[in-house]
Amino acid sequence: MWKVLLVLLPFALPSAKAYDDPTHAQLCVESCMDAFEEITFGTTVETDDYYTGYCEDTLRWSSAYVCTKRYCSPQEIKTGLSYLQLACDEVNLPIPSYDGTLANFTDEDLKALRVVEYQEVPVDEIVNNTLVPSPVLFHRSYRSWEDWIVVNKAHHDFGWAMYGFWGIVILTGIVNRLFAAVVHWRLRRTPQDSEADLNRRQLAKPHFGGIRRWIQRHITLPAVFGYRHQQPLYWCTVPTRIQSFLVFAYVAINLILCAVTYRGYKDNIFWDTVGKQTWTYLADRTGILALANLPLLWIFASRNDILLWLTGWNFAAFNVFHRWIARIVTLEVIVHSAAYTLIYRQYGAETLAEAWHEQFWYCGVMATIAFSFLWLFSFYPIREKLYELFYKLHVALALFALVGTFYHIKIYDGEFEPYLWPCVAIWVFDHFVRLLRLIVLNYKLAFGGHTKALIKYNAERDVIRIHYTPSYHNRPKPGTHYFVYFPTMVKSFGNHPFSLSSWTVSGRGSLSSPVGIRSTFADPEKVQANTTVRTTEAEVDSESDNSQTAASTATELRFIVRPYKGLTAHLRDAIIKTGTGAKEIPILVEGPYGHPHPLLTYDNVLFIVGGSGIAAVLPYIQEFMHPQNPQAVRTKHIHLVWAARQYNFVRDVLDDELAAAASISAHHRVKMDFFITGSAPKSVKADALDLDRLEDADTRISYQRPVSENMVIEEASEAVGSLAVFVCGPRQMADDTRRAAVHVVGNGFARLGFFEEQFGW
């Protein structure tokens, strides 16, 4: 035990006290005590508790008191003794009386005491007399402590630098969001422009337009290099340029701070070689920086994150920061562990073997292994192909690493726990808010109600629809998603995120409600069966009001799900077994999460989506058609470009959520282009040709892949006023669209907003 603890000096033992390192006023007395650290006195007793032996070693105390009388001022002695008493308070022992001890020595006795130099006394010699350190030994001890205080302070100061860096980043995000909120608030309150006004505004040069375009073109919009962002580069995902700049700065700061302010020299009393001293400094630095980064790691991973609410950034951006912080923490933990292993090995194989019996050692190894496996199992292919396994392992290993770290630092009597308790607080807050969201949306379950959802599966079109009425009525917003729990489905117990695709409020018409005007794409038989088709806005409003009066206020949430594997495949199979294509399944819904993009404050909106990404677009179209605040919607033209593998999927959405949107596209408010990228039976293609012959020239369908870049460039060339480009789809589609947006801005388009929706790890 003693050998193991001695290796940690001065980092372990002085820092293991429930008080700070000595101040310069206290340093003189501490230097006198540590001048005799490697000397064994006749009163030195090896005990299980270091401080018991430390406080009862009377010859060491008398030697230190004589040293202070010779080298320290009265004020330094007073403050230094108070500091040393704190050590003995740990074991409820008093320090020997200063005046009483010195009263045993006459001036002649003091002059006759043996003066020793550094390492003059052999290790195996037992000294039975009071000693005095030589001036060289005292100043050597003093300098060793002085340098340690400087370096140790740097350890902690550099840890705080992490919070300073991210604090500036978050503050910038908050200011940017406030500025954007003010701009869009003014736009919503400003009367909508006529076509002539839009043309004049198109020709006018906006204030700071050149600067804004330069920032968009070179900083905020592009990928870091080339054009890959959503598409992985080998086994790694690539952040955007602005994200990459922040990540690079963060990584560089950590690497630089791990390599500076080390003050290694040969005469240090704590280490016999400069190598051991430097390795110890490096081990301590990386360990403290890793601890300091842990709260950041936890907060950027939280589902309910105050910083997300303040900045308005999406979860994907925070995930980028979370992953890079995790990589730095893992690197620092590995260096910390490897450095201390090397240090212990230098003291001998016996010392290293003995360390494995100490809790702080094997728990530190446990935490290091957990962090390493967290890193290994977080590579993109594992997250992409085995997400559910990845998620469960991620949670388990994170808990394992945190608990291991708690026990690893237990030896320091709480000095480093302030770095860890915020992680616990963040986790508790996150899960408390999750529970609160669950209670609010599902509280009727506690009063005998049910929280069942009607789940339908169309085998021909391979589409699952979830219809759920939460306990709490609140008008949903576009751009949000919910986590859905299936507690009765054992194989799929847990939760899964689904984007909100549409909603109805108290029977009022929505895109998928029979109250809305039916689409020209709907089957003729369905149109004839719908005997309540409205032809005037007054009739719609009248019947909506009657419906509102007759029905209780409620909001039905609707989710479109394309079954693939895992939970969604299990859900599909459960519905197929019923033989009816529908089933009521108890669920719990947690949400909403996410922030609506200010798309409808732009004059023109271009949606480019692929596959099930249509679910993220439908709420914006619904809000465009049925706005809660019509004055807030400035958009005059919407262009939807949707590529899907199966025609049946497109037809399903056209017959439902997009029915009303298709009916008004002839008025040139909504333009829709559908691209079927997979093969289809001839009968379906014939049906598609019928769609082409519709009088509505603003709705087109074709069997080919869309060229996203051409769509963006063409839309920008025709747009009058501002343009919002929203993309949600396959990774290549997203990257192509981003590159096109950069190109358009570079060619002088002044008012372009780019929005990307990509949820996932």
mmCIF file of C-alpha atoms in Angstrom, residues 8 64 165 219 233 250 288 291 308-309 332 416 517 528 533 606 709 748:
data_model
loop_
_atom_site.group_PDB
_atom_site.id
_atom_site.type_symbol
_atom_site.label_atom_id
_atom_site.label_comp_id
_atom_site.label_asym_id
_atom_site.label_seq_id
_atom_site.Cartn_x
_atom_site.Cartn_y
_atom_site.Cartn_z
ATOM 1 C CA LEU A 8 1.249 9.191 -6.376
ATOM 2 C CA ALA A 64 9.882 20.182 10.598
ATOM 3 C CA PHE A 165 -14.691 27.582 -25.171
ATOM 4 C CA ILE A 219 -18.457 29.105 -43.652
ATOM 5 C CA LEU A 233 -16.003 9.180 -45.577
ATOM 6 C CA TYR A 250 -11.784 22.175 -29.582
ATOM 7 C CA ILE A 288 -8.185 16.242 -15.125
ATOM 8 C CA LEU A 291 -12.899 14.759 -16.024
ATOM 9 C CA LEU A 308 -30.723 22.885 -27.373
ATOM 10 C CA TRP A 309 -33.670 25.024 -26.312
ATOM 11 C CA GLU A 332 -7.176 11.551 -22.669
ATOM 12 C CA PHE A 416 -12.743 15.611 -8.225
ATOM 13 C CA ILE A 517 -60.936 19.028 -50.319
ATOM 14 C CA GLN A 528 -68.009 9.689 -55.374
ATOM 15 C CA VAL A 533 -67.002 17.437 -50.626
ATOM 16 C CA LEU A 606 -38.374 24.259 -52.205
ATOM 17 C CA GLU A 709 -28.637 20.351 -57.986
ATOM 18 C CA GLY A 748 -25.258 36.168 -56.084
#
